[in-house]
Amino acid sequence: MKAPLDLDQLQTFISIADTGSFTRAAEEVHRTQSAVSMQMRRLEERIGKPLFEKDGRTNRLTEEGDKLLSYARRLLYLNRETLAAFDDRRLEGTIRIGTPDDYADRFLPEIMARFTRSNPRVELTVICEPTPGLVEHIKRGNLDLALVTHNDVRGQSEVVRREPLLWVTSANHATHEQETLPMAFGRPNCIWRRAAVEVLDQQSRDYRILFTSFSATVITAAVLSGLAISVLPECALRPGMRVLGEADGFGALPDCRIGIMRGQTSRPEIVDALARHISESLDNISVPLSEETGTFDFAALAFAKMKRTKPNQILPGW
């Protein structure tokens, strides 16, 4: 029987993948660069495949290395979860987290499941509001942590995920072919709305804003019913939507950056633990679409490699 994988080697491997450098990874894992190189040679021998290839001054993962990375993250997470289950000093207390409802719908199940398994004595208090409101809650000390849409103007957050921002319409209606485009957006201070309006104005497209709401449920309903077009990040796509692209006359939009903001708290160890779980969860969560089966299976796709949604792709109906 083959010997099990070495968790220390996997931790070093993840650090190299995240930093793109053996030198920076050595600093993170507190080893010499020669020791890190030796660890990776042994790991490659154990896997039987090359894991890295040079790309200028950085070390890029090979296809086999990219495949190993998702398994390595899962193994390290399971190791921490196992140790936490037997730790009498496990974290206790309450933590207040905020997130927009579109992120809550897609990301919270995975985040809560991961965190609660490792920290069963911590109570989560969750509120759902748009990003501007969450930023204010952070500033006023009403939240310990918030998952927000990153905006350089509002304040710095730690970006943990990037997704394309997409034009969406109903797959069952020709709403996007109307001479004056009916639009559904968030409130005027929504950065997705401002980005979409800027593109429409640059293209001299006629449009009118038919629905305004901070609720992702309302925006989604307007799109699926064929009443309006909107812009959504990839994670917010739903069955029955169609992605619009340049061939349909819709210009490119900036990426959506999802970040973590931290508030002032007397329990930084709980906030650090939750932030780590969020980062790991968002790194593993894939786009909720299986082209082969035409279904949305969130559990099965939790660790699947992300499939980017293409313009004109129609998401299967409910």
CSV table of C-alpha atoms in Angstrom, one decimal:
chain,number,residue,atom,x,y,z
A,1,MET,CA,0.0,0.0,0.0
A,2,LYS,CA,1.3,3.5,-0.9
A,3,ALA,CA,2.3,5.7,2.0
A,4,PRO,CA,-0.1,8.6,2.8
A,5,LEU,CA,0.6,12.1,1.6
A,6,ASP,CA,2.6,14.4,3.9
A,7,LEU,CA,0.4,17.3,5.2
A,8,ASP,CA,3.5,19.5,5.7
A,9,GLN,CA,4.4,19.0,2.0
A,10,LEU,CA,0.9,19.8,1.0
A,11,GLN,CA,0.9,23.0,3.1
A,12,THR,CA,4.1,24.1,1.4
A,13,PHE,CA,2.7,23.2,-2.0
A,14,ILE,CA,-0.4,25.4,-1.3
A,15,SER,CA,1.8,28.3,-0.2
A,16,ILE,CA,3.8,28.1,-3.4
A,17,ALA,CA,0.7,28.0,-5.5
A,18,ASP,CA,-0.7,31.1,-3.7
A,19,THR,CA,2.4,33.2,-3.8
A,20,GLY,CA,3.9,31.9,-7.1
A,21,SER,CA,7.3,31.8,-5.5
A,22,PHE,CA,9.4,29.2,-3.6
A,23,THR,CA,11.1,32.1,-1.8
A,24,ARG,CA,7.9,33.7,-0.5
A,25,ALA,CA,6.5,30.3,0.4
A,26,ALA,CA,9.6,29.5,2.4
A,27,GLU,CA,9.0,32.6,4.5
A,28,GLU,CA,5.3,31.6,5.1
A,29,VAL,CA,6.1,28.1,6.2
A,30,HIS,CA,9.3,29.1,8.1
A,31,ARG,CA,11.6,26.9,6.2
A,32,THR,CA,14.7,27.5,4.0
A,33,GLN,CA,14.3,27.7,0.3
A,34,SER,CA,16.4,24.5,-0.2
A,35,ALA,CA,14.1,22.7,2.3
A,36,VAL,CA,11.0,23.8,0.4
A,37,SER,CA,12.6,22.6,-2.9
A,38,MET,CA,13.3,19.3,-1.3
A,39,GLN,CA,9.7,19.0,-0.1
A,40,MET,CA,8.4,19.6,-3.6
A,41,ARG,CA,10.7,17.1,-5.2
A,42,ARG,CA,9.5,14.5,-2.7
A,43,LEU,CA,5.9,15.4,-3.3
A,44,GLU,CA,6.4,15.2,-7.1
A,45,GLU,CA,8.0,11.8,-6.6
A,46,ARG,CA,5.1,10.7,-4.4
A,47,ILE,CA,2.5,11.9,-7.0
A,48,GLY,CA,4.5,10.7,-9.9
A,49,LYS,CA,3.8,13.9,-11.9
A,50,PRO,CA,5.5,17.3,-12.4
A,51,LEU,CA,3.6,19.9,-10.3
A,52,PHE,CA,5.3,23.1,-11.4
A,53,GLU,CA,6.7,24.8,-14.5
A,54,LYS,CA,8.6,28.0,-14.8
A,55,ASP,CA,6.8,31.0,-16.2
A,56,GLY,CA,9.4,33.8,-16.2
A,57,ARG,CA,10.3,34.4,-12.5
A,58,THR,CA,7.3,32.7,-11.1
A,59,ASN,CA,6.4,29.0,-10.7
A,60,ARG,CA,3.2,28.1,-12.4
A,61,LEU,CA,1.2,25.0,-11.6
A,62,THR,CA,1.0,22.3,-14.3
A,63,GLU,CA,-2.3,20.7,-15.1
A,64,GLU,CA,-1.5,18.0,-12.6
A,65,GLY,CA,-0.5,20.5,-10.0
A,66,ASP,CA,-3.7,22.4,-10.5
A,67,LYS,CA,-5.6,19.2,-10.0
A,68,LEU,CA,-3.7,18.4,-6.8
A,69,LEU,CA,-4.3,21.9,-5.4
A,70,SER,CA,-8.0,21.4,-4.8
A,71,TYR,CA,-7.4,18.1,-3.1
A,72,ALA,CA,-4.6,19.6,-1.0
A,73,ARG,CA,-6.8,22.4,0.3
A,74,ARG,CA,-9.5,19.9,1.2
A,75,LEU,CA,-7.1,17.6,3.1
A,76,LEU,CA,-5.6,20.5,5.1
A,77,TYR,CA,-9.1,21.8,5.9
A,78,LEU,CA,-10.2,18.3,7.0
A,79,ASN,CA,-7.1,18.0,9.2
A,80,ARG,CA,-7.9,21.3,10.9
A,81,GLU,CA,-11.5,20.3,11.4
A,82,THR,CA,-10.5,16.9,12.9
A,83,LEU,CA,-8.1,18.5,15.4
A,84,ALA,CA,-10.7,21.1,16.3
A,85,ALA,CA,-13.2,18.4,17.1
A,86,PHE,CA,-10.9,17.1,19.9
A,87,ASP,CA,-9.7,20.5,21.2
A,88,ASP,CA,-11.1,21.3,24.6
A,89,ARG,CA,-10.0,24.9,24.0
A,90,ARG,CA,-12.4,25.3,21.0
A,91,LEU,CA,-13.6,28.8,20.3
A,92,GLU,CA,-16.8,29.9,22.1
A,93,GLY,CA,-18.9,33.0,21.8
A,94,THR,CA,-20.9,35.0,19.3
A,95,ILE,CA,-19.9,36.5,16.0
A,96,ARG,CA,-21.9,39.0,13.9
A,97,ILE,CA,-21.5,38.6,10.1
A,98,GLY,CA,-23.2,40.6,7.3
A,99,THR,CA,-23.6,39.8,3.6
A,100,PRO,CA,-25.7,40.9,0.7
A,101,ASP,CA,-28.6,38.5,0.0
A,102,ASP,CA,-27.3,37.4,-3.4
A,103,TYR,CA,-24.0,36.3,-1.8
A,104,ALA,CA,-25.9,34.7,1.2
A,105,ASP,CA,-28.0,32.6,-1.2
A,106,ARG,CA,-24.9,31.2,-3.0
A,107,PHE,CA,-22.1,31.2,-0.4
A,108,LEU,CA,-23.6,31.0,3.1
A,109,PRO,CA,-24.6,27.3,3.1
A,110,GLU,CA,-21.0,26.2,2.4
A,111,ILE,CA,-19.5,28.8,4.8
A,112,MET,CA,-21.8,28.0,7.7
A,113,ALA,CA,-21.4,24.3,7.3
A,114,ARG,CA,-17.6,24.5,7.3
A,115,PHE,CA,-17.4,26.9,10.2
A,116,THR,CA,-20.0,25.2,12.4
A,117,ARG,CA,-18.4,21.8,12.1
A,118,SER,CA,-15.1,23.2,13.3
A,119,ASN,CA,-16.6,25.6,15.9
A,120,PRO,CA,-19.8,24.2,17.2
A,121,ARG,CA,-19.7,26.4,20.3
A,122,VAL,CA,-19.7,29.7,18.3
A,123,GLU,CA,-23.1,31.3,17.6
A,124,LEU,CA,-23.4,33.0,14.3
A,125,THR,CA,-25.6,36.1,14.0
A,126,VAL,CA,-26.2,36.9,10.3
A,127,ILE,CA,-27.8,40.0,8.7
A,128,CYS,CA,-28.4,40.5,5.0
A,129,GLU,CA,-28.0,44.0,3.6
A,130,PRO,CA,-26.4,45.7,0.5
A,131,THR,CA,-22.7,46.4,0.7
A,132,PRO,CA,-23.1,50.2,1.6
A,133,GLY,CA,-25.2,49.3,4.6
A,134,LEU,CA,-22.7,46.6,5.7
A,135,VAL,CA,-19.8,49.1,5.4
A,136,GLU,CA,-21.6,51.5,7.7
A,137,HIS,CA,-22.4,48.6,10.2
A,138,ILE,CA,-18.6,47.8,10.2
A,139,LYS,CA,-17.7,51.4,10.9
A,140,ARG,CA,-20.2,51.7,13.7
A,141,GLY,CA,-19.1,48.5,15.4
A,142,ASN,CA,-22.3,46.6,14.7
A,143,LEU,CA,-20.6,43.8,12.8
A,144,ASP,CA,-17.5,41.8,13.4
A,145,LEU,CA,-17.1,40.7,9.8
A,146,ALA,CA,-18.8,41.4,6.4
A,147,LEU,CA,-18.7,39.8,3.0
A,148,VAL,CA,-19.0,42.7,0.6
A,149,THR,CA,-18.6,43.8,-3.0
A,150,HIS,CA,-15.1,45.4,-3.0
A,151,ASN,CA,-15.0,49.1,-3.8
A,152,ASP,CA,-11.8,51.1,-3.5
A,153,VAL,CA,-13.8,54.2,-2.6
A,154,ARG,CA,-15.7,52.8,0.3
A,155,GLY,CA,-12.7,51.3,2.1
A,156,GLN,CA,-10.3,48.5,1.8
A,157,SER,CA,-11.5,44.9,2.0
A,158,GLU,CA,-9.5,41.7,1.5
A,159,VAL,CA,-10.5,40.4,-1.9
A,160,VAL,CA,-11.1,36.7,-1.7
A,161,ARG,CA,-12.9,36.0,-5.0
A,162,ARG,CA,-13.2,37.6,-8.5
A,163,GLU,CA,-16.1,36.8,-10.8
A,164,PRO,CA,-17.2,38.3,-14.1
A,165,LEU,CA,-20.1,40.7,-14.0
A,166,LEU,CA,-22.6,39.6,-16.6
A,167,TRP,CA,-25.6,41.1,-18.6
A,168,VAL,CA,-28.6,38.7,-18.0
A,169,THR,CA,-32.0,38.4,-19.5
A,170,SER,CA,-34.8,35.7,-19.5
A,171,ALA,CA,-34.1,32.7,-21.7
A,172,ASN,CA,-37.8,32.6,-22.5
A,173,HIS,CA,-38.3,36.2,-23.6
A,174,ALA,CA,-36.8,38.6,-26.1
A,175,THR,CA,-36.5,41.4,-23.6
A,176,HIS,CA,-33.0,42.4,-24.8
A,177,GLU,CA,-34.4,43.0,-28.4
A,178,GLN,CA,-36.6,45.9,-27.3
A,179,GLU,CA,-35.8,49.3,-28.8
A,180,THR,CA,-35.7,50.8,-25.3
A,181,LEU,CA,-34.2,48.4,-22.9
A,182,PRO,CA,-36.1,47.9,-19.6
A,183,MET,CA,-33.5,47.6,-16.8
A,184,ALA,CA,-33.6,46.3,-13.2
A,185,PHE,CA,-30.9,47.6,-10.9
A,186,GLY,CA,-29.9,48.0,-7.3
A,187,ARG,CA,-30.1,51.4,-5.7
A,188,PRO,CA,-28.3,54.4,-7.3
A,189,ASN,CA,-25.2,53.8,-5.1
A,190,CYS,CA,-24.8,50.2,-6.4
A,191,ILE,CA,-21.5,49.9,-8.2
A,192,TRP,CA,-22.9,47.2,-10.6
A,193,ARG,CA,-25.6,49.7,-11.6
A,194,ARG,CA,-23.1,52.5,-12.2
A,195,ALA,CA,-20.9,50.2,-14.3
A,196,ALA,CA,-23.9,49.0,-16.4
A,197,VAL,CA,-25.2,52.6,-16.9
A,198,GLU,CA,-21.8,53.7,-18.0
A,199,VAL,CA,-21.5,51.0,-20.6
A,200,LEU,CA,-25.0,51.7,-21.9
A,201,ASP,CA,-24.3,55.4,-22.1
A,202,GLN,CA,-21.0,54.8,-23.9
A,203,GLN,CA,-22.9,52.7,-26.5
A,204,SER,CA,-25.7,55.2,-26.8
A,205,ARG,CA,-28.2,52.5,-26.0
A,206,ASP,CA,-31.8,53.7,-25.1
A,207,TYR,CA,-32.9,52.3,-21.8
A,208,ARG,CA,-35.1,53.0,-18.9
A,209,ILE,CA,-34.8,51.8,-15.3
A,210,LEU,CA,-38.0,49.9,-14.6
A,211,PHE,CA,-37.2,48.4,-11.2
A,212,THR,CA,-34.9,49.5,-8.4
A,213,SER,CA,-34.3,47.4,-5.4
A,214,PHE,CA,-31.6,46.3,-3.0
A,215,SER,CA,-33.1,42.8,-3.0
A,216,ALA,CA,-31.5,40.3,-5.2
A,217,THR,CA,-34.8,38.3,-5.1
A,218,VAL,CA,-36.6,41.3,-6.7
A,219,ILE,CA,-34.0,41.8,-9.4
A,220,THR,CA,-34.0,38.0,-10.2
A,221,ALA,CA,-37.8,38.0,-10.4
A,222,ALA,CA,-37.8,40.9,-12.9
A,223,VAL,CA,-35.3,39.2,-15.1
A,224,LEU,CA,-36.9,35.7,-15.1
A,225,SER,CA,-40.3,37.1,-15.8
A,226,GLY,CA,-39.0,38.8,-18.9
A,227,LEU,CA,-39.8,42.3,-17.5
A,228,ALA,CA,-36.2,43.6,-17.4
A,229,ILE,CA,-32.5,43.0,-18.1
A,230,SER,CA,-30.0,43.3,-15.3
A,231,VAL,CA,-26.3,42.7,-14.4
A,232,LEU,CA,-25.3,40.0,-12.0
A,233,PRO,CA,-22.1,38.4,-10.9
A,234,GLU,CA,-21.6,34.8,-12.0
A,235,CYS,CA,-22.5,33.4,-8.6
A,236,ALA,CA,-26.0,35.0,-8.8
A,237,LEU,CA,-27.0,33.3,-12.1
A,238,ARG,CA,-30.2,31.3,-11.9
A,239,PRO,CA,-31.9,28.6,-14.0
A,240,GLY,CA,-33.9,30.2,-16.8
A,241,MET,CA,-31.5,33.1,-17.4
A,242,ARG,CA,-29.6,33.9,-20.6
A,243,VAL,CA,-26.2,35.6,-20.6
A,244,LEU,CA,-25.8,38.4,-23.1
A,245,GLY,CA,-22.6,39.4,-24.7
A,246,GLU,CA,-21.1,41.7,-27.4
A,247,ALA,CA,-22.8,39.7,-30.2
A,248,ASP,CA,-26.1,40.9,-28.6
A,249,GLY,CA,-24.9,44.5,-28.4
A,250,PHE,CA,-23.8,44.6,-24.8
A,251,GLY,CA,-20.3,45.8,-23.9
A,252,ALA,CA,-17.9,44.2,-21.4
A,253,LEU,CA,-18.4,45.0,-17.7
A,254,PRO,CA,-15.7,45.1,-15.0
A,255,ASP,CA,-15.2,42.1,-12.8
A,256,CYS,CA,-17.0,41.7,-9.5
A,257,ARG,CA,-14.6,41.6,-6.6
A,258,ILE,CA,-15.8,39.9,-3.4
A,259,GLY,CA,-14.0,40.9,-0.2
A,260,ILE,CA,-14.0,40.5,3.5
A,261,MET,CA,-14.2,43.6,5.8
A,262,ARG,CA,-13.3,43.2,9.5
A,263,GLY,CA,-14.7,45.3,12.3
A,264,GLN,CA,-13.4,46.1,15.8
A,265,THR,CA,-13.9,43.1,18.0
A,266,SER,CA,-12.9,41.7,21.4
A,267,ARG,CA,-12.7,38.2,19.9
A,268,PRO,CA,-10.2,38.5,17.0
A,269,GLU,CA,-9.5,34.8,17.1
A,270,ILE,CA,-13.1,34.0,16.2
A,271,VAL,CA,-13.1,36.6,13.4
A,272,ASP,CA,-9.8,35.2,12.0
A,273,ALA,CA,-11.2,31.7,12.1
A,274,LEU,CA,-14.4,32.7,10.2
A,275,ALA,CA,-12.4,34.8,7.7
A,276,ARG,CA,-10.3,31.8,6.9
A,277,HIS,CA,-13.3,29.5,6.5
A,278,ILE,CA,-14.9,32.1,4.1
A,279,SER,CA,-11.7,32.4,2.0
A,280,GLU,CA,-11.4,28.6,1.8
A,281,SER,CA,-15.1,28.2,1.0
A,282,LEU,CA,-15.1,30.8,-1.8
A,283,ASP,CA,-12.0,29.3,-3.3
A,284,ASN,CA,-13.7,25.9,-3.6
A,285,ILE,CA,-17.2,26.9,-4.6
A,286,SER,CA,-17.9,26.6,-8.3
A,287,VAL,CA,-20.4,28.1,-10.6
A,288,PRO,CA,-23.7,26.4,-9.9
A,289,LEU,CA,-24.2,25.0,-13.4
A,290,SER,CA,-23.7,21.5,-14.8
A,291,GLU,CA,-23.9,21.6,-18.5
A,292,GLU,CA,-23.9,17.8,-18.8
A,293,THR,CA,-26.9,17.2,-16.5
A,294,GLY,CA,-28.7,20.5,-16.8
A,295,THR,CA,-29.2,20.7,-13.1
A,296,PHE,CA,-27.9,22.8,-10.2
A,297,ASP,CA,-26.3,20.5,-7.6
A,298,PHE,CA,-24.6,22.7,-5.1
A,299,ALA,CA,-23.2,19.9,-3.0
A,300,ALA,CA,-21.8,17.9,-5.9
A,301,LEU,CA,-20.2,21.0,-7.4
A,302,ALA,CA,-18.7,22.4,-4.2
A,303,PHE,CA,-15.2,21.3,-5.1
A,304,ALA,CA,-15.6,21.1,-8.9
A,305,LYS,CA,-13.4,23.2,-11.2
A,306,MET,CA,-15.3,26.4,-12.1
A,307,LYS,CA,-16.9,26.5,-15.6
A,308,ARG,CA,-17.1,30.0,-16.9
A,309,THR,CA,-20.5,31.0,-18.3
A,310,LYS,CA,-20.3,32.2,-21.9
A,311,PRO,CA,-22.4,34.9,-23.7
A,312,ASN,CA,-25.6,33.5,-25.2
A,313,GLN,CA,-25.5,30.5,-22.8
A,314,ILE,CA,-28.9,29.7,-21.6
A,315,LEU,CA,-29.3,28.3,-18.1
A,316,PRO,CA,-31.8,25.5,-17.8
A,317,GLY,CA,-35.2,26.5,-16.4
A,318,TRP,CA,-36.6,25.4,-13.1
